[in-house]
């Protein structure tokens, strides 16, 4: 919420079917007006008109006038969910979290918990009321986590396991040679390469064969019809024999120090998985800095944030800071326990990390050990809506999993049994209220509202 | 000098909070595998600083805290002096009325271990403790974000990447020096805002560090805040002159003063008609707007004559 129009909007401009004043090119009802959902369905036109007018006022920052109009609607019919919802949003916008919570929980009930925007806003109000420092239990967990990091840094074991580099190849003939050569240049000696071509229709296969002839490491190459990235990675891992595995996507590259540094940070510390920062390349292989690419800047920001969250595992609740499956480095045992990557088109790596975080705390390698190529054919760019639906499904499944007691082995796993309300606070603040059952949200809200309200003294 | 992982700089302002409590809390920071120092810079505004520090040293002989005394300087110059005296590549500026939670310093250090780019600041929140938050005015001031510029309770949900304040912020020293440190000329208001704009112009950004909690130990009153806002209004012209782009953000202050006075009267009328928390907050808001506009227009705000306690709030 809180979206602002470019300029002042008169009431006449905001008829439902008029072009949206925000200049999106869509109709108002399908754009900034889409938060009003009851009009045309169950409300009289006259009420609907007042709601649209109120929304226009709200979206131009005239919050007091907007609230007065919503309240006018509610005086005639106290069950108009849109009006209740929008007053809650105004209260949230102005920092009245407790009052916002009261309105938004009622709005969610009136919408029968079927309007995602209302639940999202309710989640934000609830997270705001829940936050505000640290309770003693959370403080102890934070300190225990830091102590674990200290112990980890002090640990060093002699280990030089075989690392399997698995390469799912798909229509990247322009990049596959560069990808393979980046493995050949690894300074770590104990490596095997497994390439599975996922039904490429370009010259990938011939280039893979000719390049592998120069490999200093043992290799396996398999080709078959297209089945998708997640299944291809799983098949590649099944063909490999290494104790640890690193995926390399066929349009990306390893830094020469990647495997030695991942072994040093993960394996030699007795840990089972981790990920490194990524550097960004354009399609010609030139480095892209955060200062020249908005997308690179956003992704770099996401990765920088890993040190800001409660734990590394918590960072996966807000996004996928590993950026690519190729940035991951994991033990085969962990992979087997997880049953490999699940068949998500856009987020199989994020889903893998979320599930892995229940079993073991990851390690982050701050140096950029993976070159991620940004180009127009990155799968994640295909459909934002589809990707979002996939994220919603992924989180719903994750939360069901996280709430099952004893299903995890990471002592800092992001689960309610360890973190209590702090876990829900983070989920809600991440905008994922829809993944939490209404009964849980009601219970959290009831407990928050039971606290003493501030007094005017 | 042996380098340390982090230098905390605490510039003393003429506040009335418990300085001993602030100093003692740095002894209780968690993280044995981390080294840090605390440089408290007294610009001459706290008579009790020497005595409190000596008492602190007697109780904690191995305290990481040391005191620098430089008379007659404001917050910006005091923070800069602390930065110059530091022996770390990481600077952490913390307000003198903030009681750091045991995890504060470690949270900043850990964040910067994972960040490679220089122009990145880590920002910790400050919250009124429950005892102070029980007051509606302070609660509103904190939750509306008007106190420091962002509502920290919503920071995990939405963080403005260009936000910067000197209350609880870490940045690597090379970047701090390269950007020219805080501007002494701005004395004690807008110095952090000005630095934040320079950081942004440099392509930098900030991250919210939820574990770097500080407790805001200041029973701020409405009249104190109004004085501080009036003072900020008086100083605003200087900042706008330097960073023209922000004129758009504060264009409302170009309205006639009578407009703000009418708003106050209207808000008070609404509160009389329906005396509840919402209308009371409406009064607070309109009073703050009026105070800022008064300061901006030079009414009731003789900057040089203002009580020292207003500064650096």
XYZ file of C-alpha atoms in Angstrom, chain A residues 64 67 91-97 99 124-125 127-134 139 142-143 145-147 149-150 153 277 290-291 297-298 300-312 364-368 422 425-426 428-430 451-457, chain B residues 30-34 101-103 106-107 110-117 120 127-128 130-131 133-140 142-145 151-154 156-161 203 205-213 215 270-271 276-278 280-282 284:
130
model
C -8.110 12.415 7.043
C -10.956 8.157 6.503
C -3.825 3.731 10.343
C -0.890 1.573 9.284
C 0.436 4.342 7.034
C 0.343 6.818 9.883
C 1.959 4.585 12.482
C -1.140 3.611 14.488
C -0.267 -0.051 14.469
C -5.610 0.481 15.836
C 2.497 -5.791 8.366
C 0.480 -4.268 11.209
C 4.667 -7.532 12.589
C 4.990 -3.863 13.575
C 3.194 -4.422 16.863
C 5.262 -7.544 17.561
C 8.598 -5.846 16.849
C 10.376 -3.260 18.915
C 13.527 -4.654 20.383
C 14.366 -8.086 21.622
C 18.529 -12.180 22.680
C 21.250 -14.240 18.881
C 24.169 -14.607 21.277
C 24.285 -17.971 17.165
C 27.260 -15.606 17.354
C 29.064 -18.091 19.596
C 29.958 -18.557 14.351
C 33.023 -18.059 16.560
C 35.674 -19.887 12.520
C 28.468 -14.167 -3.259
C 25.809 -2.532 -9.103
C 26.371 1.059 -10.180
C 22.223 -3.607 -7.632
C 19.048 -5.252 -6.337
C 23.793 -7.447 -4.657
C 21.686 -5.726 -2.004
C 19.881 -8.983 -1.328
C 23.186 -10.775 -0.836
C 24.656 -8.008 1.327
C 21.661 -8.398 3.585
C 22.689 -11.896 4.727
C 24.729 -10.368 7.531
C 21.847 -8.193 8.626
C 19.306 -10.898 9.414
C 18.953 -12.867 12.653
C 20.773 -15.829 11.130
C 21.824 -16.827 7.644
C 28.317 -17.676 3.584
C 31.487 -16.957 1.604
C 31.706 -13.204 1.179
C 34.025 -13.222 -1.829
C 32.424 -13.505 -5.268
C 10.106 -13.982 16.299
C 7.200 -11.696 12.984
C 9.769 -12.270 10.250
C 4.735 -11.443 8.405
C 7.235 -8.646 7.805
C 8.349 -10.441 4.649
C -0.541 -5.800 25.963
C -1.131 -2.471 27.620
C -1.895 0.370 25.221
C -0.001 3.650 25.492
C -1.697 6.321 27.541
C -2.026 9.995 26.924
C -0.202 11.358 29.928
C 28.545 -9.991 23.817
C 31.188 -11.554 21.615
C 34.475 -12.675 23.088
C 36.000 -13.253 19.664
C 35.510 -9.607 18.751
C 21.683 -4.067 23.786
C 24.426 -6.670 24.365
C 24.246 -7.670 20.701
C 28.599 -7.569 17.330
C 25.667 -7.100 14.952
C 29.171 -9.262 11.700
C 27.286 -7.324 9.047
C 30.407 -5.667 7.687
C 32.312 -8.963 7.617
C 29.952 -10.074 4.868
C 29.900 -6.881 2.834
C 32.589 -6.187 0.286
C 31.529 -2.831 -1.079
C 27.365 0.478 2.659
C 13.285 1.948 20.551
C 11.837 3.580 23.592
C 8.341 -0.052 27.491
C 8.339 2.304 30.449
C 6.696 4.006 25.313
C 3.672 3.937 27.577
C 3.219 7.615 26.789
C 1.032 8.247 23.744
C 3.150 11.114 22.430
C 6.384 9.131 22.491
C 4.673 6.054 21.093
C 3.290 8.077 18.191
C 8.379 6.522 17.350
C 5.787 4.647 15.284
C 5.149 7.465 12.820
C 8.843 7.521 11.970
C 9.452 3.771 11.698
C 11.862 1.093 12.913
C 9.013 -1.243 13.791
C 8.222 -1.547 10.094
C 11.867 -5.447 8.457
C 8.925 -5.045 6.088
C 10.112 -1.967 4.280
C 13.519 -0.383 4.465
C 14.394 2.828 2.571
C 17.867 2.010 1.322
C 26.026 5.070 -4.974
C 23.051 2.485 0.579
C 22.121 1.285 4.043
C 20.883 -1.965 5.532
C 18.691 -2.465 8.559
C 20.342 -4.528 11.315
C 17.598 -5.836 13.635
C 20.097 -7.265 16.126
C 21.809 -3.900 16.633
C 19.142 -2.774 19.075
C 17.188 1.595 23.818
C -11.548 18.002 16.632
C -10.024 16.721 19.844
C -9.529 10.113 21.793
C -6.009 8.992 20.879
C -6.502 9.643 17.161
C -4.857 13.799 20.194
C -2.285 12.597 17.722
C -3.749 14.982 15.173
C 0.683 16.480 18.000
